[in-house]
Tab-separated table of C-alpha atoms in Angstrom:
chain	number	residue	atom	x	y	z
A	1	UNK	CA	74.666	-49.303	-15.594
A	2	UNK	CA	73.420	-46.877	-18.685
A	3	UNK	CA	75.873	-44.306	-19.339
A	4	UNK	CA	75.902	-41.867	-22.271
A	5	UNK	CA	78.380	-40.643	-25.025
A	6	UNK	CA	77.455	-37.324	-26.165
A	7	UNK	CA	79.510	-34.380	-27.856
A	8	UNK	CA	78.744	-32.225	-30.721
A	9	UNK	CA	77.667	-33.747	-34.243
A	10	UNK	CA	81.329	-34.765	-35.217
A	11	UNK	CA	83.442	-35.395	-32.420
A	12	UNK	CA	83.459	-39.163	-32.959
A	13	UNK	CA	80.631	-40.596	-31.028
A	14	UNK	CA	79.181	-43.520	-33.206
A	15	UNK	CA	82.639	-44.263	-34.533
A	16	UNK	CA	83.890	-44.878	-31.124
A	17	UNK	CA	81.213	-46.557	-29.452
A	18	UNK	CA	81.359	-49.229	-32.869
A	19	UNK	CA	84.752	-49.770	-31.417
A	20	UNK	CA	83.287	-50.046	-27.854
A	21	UNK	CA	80.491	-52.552	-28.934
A	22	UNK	CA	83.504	-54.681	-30.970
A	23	UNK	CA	86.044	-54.397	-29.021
A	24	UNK	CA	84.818	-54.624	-25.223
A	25	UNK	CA	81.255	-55.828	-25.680
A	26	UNK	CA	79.328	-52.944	-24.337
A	27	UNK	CA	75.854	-53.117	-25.566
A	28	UNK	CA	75.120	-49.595	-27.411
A	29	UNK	CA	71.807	-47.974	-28.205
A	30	UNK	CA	71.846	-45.462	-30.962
A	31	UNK	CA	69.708	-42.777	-29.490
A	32	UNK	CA	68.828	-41.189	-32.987
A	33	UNK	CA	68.593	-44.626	-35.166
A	34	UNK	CA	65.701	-45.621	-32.243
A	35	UNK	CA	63.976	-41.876	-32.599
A	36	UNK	CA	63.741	-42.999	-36.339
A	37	UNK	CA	62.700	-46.309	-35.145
A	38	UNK	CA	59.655	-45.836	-32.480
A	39	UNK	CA	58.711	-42.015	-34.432
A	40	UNK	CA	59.805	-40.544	-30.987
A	41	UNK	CA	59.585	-37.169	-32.419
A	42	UNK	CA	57.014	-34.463	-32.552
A	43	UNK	CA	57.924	-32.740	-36.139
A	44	UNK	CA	60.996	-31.584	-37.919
A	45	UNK	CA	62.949	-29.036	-38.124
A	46	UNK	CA	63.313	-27.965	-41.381
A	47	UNK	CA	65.790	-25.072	-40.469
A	48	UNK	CA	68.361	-27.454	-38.811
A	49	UNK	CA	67.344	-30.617	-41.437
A	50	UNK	CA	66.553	-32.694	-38.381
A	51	UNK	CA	63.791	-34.125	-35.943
A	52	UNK	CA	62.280	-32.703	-33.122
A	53	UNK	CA	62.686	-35.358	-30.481
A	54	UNK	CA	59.950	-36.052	-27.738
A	55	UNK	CA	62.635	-36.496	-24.714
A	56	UNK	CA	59.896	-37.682	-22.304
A	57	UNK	CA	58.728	-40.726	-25.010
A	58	UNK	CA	62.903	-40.966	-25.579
A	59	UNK	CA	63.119	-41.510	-21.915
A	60	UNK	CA	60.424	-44.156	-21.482
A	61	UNK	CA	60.893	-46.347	-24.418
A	62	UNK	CA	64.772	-46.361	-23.873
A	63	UNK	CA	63.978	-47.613	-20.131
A	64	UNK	CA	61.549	-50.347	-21.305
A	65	UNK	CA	64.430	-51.217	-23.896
A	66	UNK	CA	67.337	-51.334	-21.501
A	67	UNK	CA	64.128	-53.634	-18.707
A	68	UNK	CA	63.645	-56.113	-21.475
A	69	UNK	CA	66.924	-56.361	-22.999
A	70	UNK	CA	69.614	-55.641	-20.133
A	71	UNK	CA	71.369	-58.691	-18.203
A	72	UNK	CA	72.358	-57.597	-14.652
A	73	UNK	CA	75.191	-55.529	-13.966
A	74	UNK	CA	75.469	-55.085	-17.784
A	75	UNK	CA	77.155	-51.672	-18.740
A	76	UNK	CA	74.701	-50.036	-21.664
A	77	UNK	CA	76.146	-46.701	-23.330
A	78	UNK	CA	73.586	-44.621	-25.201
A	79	UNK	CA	75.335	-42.859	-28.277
A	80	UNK	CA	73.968	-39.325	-29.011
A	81	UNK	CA	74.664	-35.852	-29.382
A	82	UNK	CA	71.251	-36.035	-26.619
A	83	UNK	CA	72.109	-38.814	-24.707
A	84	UNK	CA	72.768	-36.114	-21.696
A	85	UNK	CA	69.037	-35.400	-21.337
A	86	UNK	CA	68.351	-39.433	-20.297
A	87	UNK	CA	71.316	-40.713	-18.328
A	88	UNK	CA	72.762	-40.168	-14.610
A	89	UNK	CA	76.573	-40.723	-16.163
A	90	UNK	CA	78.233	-39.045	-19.286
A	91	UNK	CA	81.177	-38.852	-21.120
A	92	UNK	CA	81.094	-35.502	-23.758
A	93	UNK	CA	83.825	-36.036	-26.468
A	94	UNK	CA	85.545	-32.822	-27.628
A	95	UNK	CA	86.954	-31.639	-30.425
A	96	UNK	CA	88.471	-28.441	-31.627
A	97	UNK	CA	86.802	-26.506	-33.729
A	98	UNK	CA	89.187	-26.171	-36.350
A	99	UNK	CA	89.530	-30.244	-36.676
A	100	UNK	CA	85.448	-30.526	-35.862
A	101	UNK	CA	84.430	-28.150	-39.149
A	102	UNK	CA	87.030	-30.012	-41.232
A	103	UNK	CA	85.021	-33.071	-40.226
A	104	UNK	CA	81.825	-31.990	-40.781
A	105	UNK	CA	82.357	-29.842	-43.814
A	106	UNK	CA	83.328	-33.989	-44.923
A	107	UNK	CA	79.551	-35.026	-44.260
A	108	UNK	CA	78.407	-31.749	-46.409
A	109	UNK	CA	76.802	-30.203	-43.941
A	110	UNK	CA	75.326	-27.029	-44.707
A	111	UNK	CA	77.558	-23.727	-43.933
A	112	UNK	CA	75.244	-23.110	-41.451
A	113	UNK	CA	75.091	-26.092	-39.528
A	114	UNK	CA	78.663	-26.260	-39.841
A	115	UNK	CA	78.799	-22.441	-38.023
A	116	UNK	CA	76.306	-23.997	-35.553
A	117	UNK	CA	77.863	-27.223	-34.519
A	118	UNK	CA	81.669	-25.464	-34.222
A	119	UNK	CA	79.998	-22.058	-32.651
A	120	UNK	CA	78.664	-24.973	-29.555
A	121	UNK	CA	81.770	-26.977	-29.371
A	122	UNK	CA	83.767	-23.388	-28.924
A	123	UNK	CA	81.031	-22.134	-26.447
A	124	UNK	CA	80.880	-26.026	-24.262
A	125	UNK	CA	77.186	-26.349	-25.008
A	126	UNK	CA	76.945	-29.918	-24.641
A	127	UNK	CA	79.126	-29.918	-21.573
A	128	UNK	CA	77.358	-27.458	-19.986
A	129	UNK	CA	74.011	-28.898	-20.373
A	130	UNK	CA	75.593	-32.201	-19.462
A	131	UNK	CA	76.769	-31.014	-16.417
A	132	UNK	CA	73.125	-29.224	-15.258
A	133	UNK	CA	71.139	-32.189	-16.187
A	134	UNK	CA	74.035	-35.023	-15.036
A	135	UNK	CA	75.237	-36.688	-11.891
A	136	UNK	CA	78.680	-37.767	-13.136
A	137	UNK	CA	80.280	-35.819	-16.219
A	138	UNK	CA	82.988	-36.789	-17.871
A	139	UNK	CA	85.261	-35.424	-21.260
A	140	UNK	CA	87.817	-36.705	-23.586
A	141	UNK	CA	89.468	-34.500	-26.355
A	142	UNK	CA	89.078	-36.590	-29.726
A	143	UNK	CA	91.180	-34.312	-31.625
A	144	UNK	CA	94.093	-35.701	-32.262
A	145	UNK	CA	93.531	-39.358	-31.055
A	146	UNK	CA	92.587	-42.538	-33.238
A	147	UNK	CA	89.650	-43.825	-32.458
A	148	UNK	CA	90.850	-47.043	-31.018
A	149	UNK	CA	92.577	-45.085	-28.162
A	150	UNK	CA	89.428	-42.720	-27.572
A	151	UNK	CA	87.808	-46.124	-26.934
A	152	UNK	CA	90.462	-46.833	-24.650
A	153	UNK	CA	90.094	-43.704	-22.576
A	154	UNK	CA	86.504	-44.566	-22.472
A	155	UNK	CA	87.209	-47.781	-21.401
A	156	UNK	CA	89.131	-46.687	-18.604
A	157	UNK	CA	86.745	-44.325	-17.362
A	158	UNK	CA	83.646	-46.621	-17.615
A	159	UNK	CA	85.721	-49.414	-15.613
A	160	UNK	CA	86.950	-46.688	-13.024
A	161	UNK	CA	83.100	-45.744	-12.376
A	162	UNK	CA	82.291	-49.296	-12.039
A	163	UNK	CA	84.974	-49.900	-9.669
A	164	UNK	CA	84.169	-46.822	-7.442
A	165	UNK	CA	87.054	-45.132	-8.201
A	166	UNK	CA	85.909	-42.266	-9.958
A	167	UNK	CA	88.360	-40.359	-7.929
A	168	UNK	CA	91.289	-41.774	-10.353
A	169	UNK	CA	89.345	-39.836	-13.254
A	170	UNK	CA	90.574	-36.002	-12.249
A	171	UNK	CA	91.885	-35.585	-15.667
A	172	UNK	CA	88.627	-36.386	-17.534
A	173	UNK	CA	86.746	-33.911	-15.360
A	174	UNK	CA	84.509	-30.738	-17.006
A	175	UNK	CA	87.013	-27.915	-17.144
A	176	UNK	CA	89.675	-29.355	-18.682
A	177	UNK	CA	89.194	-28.565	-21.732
A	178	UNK	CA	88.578	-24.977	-23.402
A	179	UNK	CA	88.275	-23.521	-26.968
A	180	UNK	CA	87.469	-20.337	-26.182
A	181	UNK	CA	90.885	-18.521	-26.777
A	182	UNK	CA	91.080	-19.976	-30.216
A	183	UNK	CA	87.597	-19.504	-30.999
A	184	UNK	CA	87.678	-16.212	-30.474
A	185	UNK	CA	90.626	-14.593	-31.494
């Protein structure tokens, strides 16, 4: 089972899923350390200081990964702020956008990318592109939460899934969350 953990630069993504990997033994793939890896890009983008990624080479070298290296019935989670373009099943984390440009403003980010990334968390970006290109869509709110018990959460959702019981996940569906008053005030 591939499923992805996406949310804007931020929200806690590669912290969490180290917790996931150590914790409960899911195998993650680091969708931007295997872009760097395998040069799937097609340039940069010197405006945003990042790479263009080639989705369609993303795609097919993650599959050939995840053929090669995946046991049966293994659950793999692909850790990006992209990994909504190449899986069936996501979970967005969310932040607010007060606690997400503290955060970033800590990896000094630009003012700009800052504005960016808090301007798409307010607006649902992610989760609304996760939802158009995704089968299954999930979110957690990261704000407030130690990462150990995001992992939880996550935990809970990916076992629900595998158990068919997605049902039992009402409170982790799109829509529950929304910065939108507070954004724009």
């Amino acid at each position: 089972m591939l499923i992805g953990i996406t949310g804007t630069p931020g929200t806690g993504k590669t912290t969490v899923s180290g917790i996931l990997s150590t914790s409960f033994g899911y195998r993650i793939i680091n969708l931007n350390d295997l872009i760097k890896e395998k040069e799937l890009h097609c340039g940069v983008d010197t405006k945003r200081d990042c790479l263009i990624a080639d989705i369609e080479h993303i795609h097919d070298s993650l599959i050939e990964l995840i053929d090669e290296n995946t046991k049966c019935g293994e659950t793999v989670l692909v850790e990006s702020h992209m990994s909504h373009y190449i899986t069936d099943t996501v979970i967005v984390l969310r932040a607010s956008p007060d606690i997400l440009k503290k955060r970033l403003q800590t990896r000094n980010y630009s003012p700009e990318k800052i504005e960016e990334n808090v301007e798409a968390e307010a607006l649902d970006v992610i989760l609304a592109e996760s939802v158009q290109y995704c089968k299954s869509v999930f979110e957690v709110n990261t704000t407030y939460m130690r990462p150990e018990e995001i992992a939880e959460y996550i935990n809970h959702i990916i076992k629900a899934i595998k158990n068919g019981k997605e049902d039992d996940l009402d409170g982790f569906r799109p829509g529950n969350i929304d910065w939108s008053e507070d954004f724009f005030k």
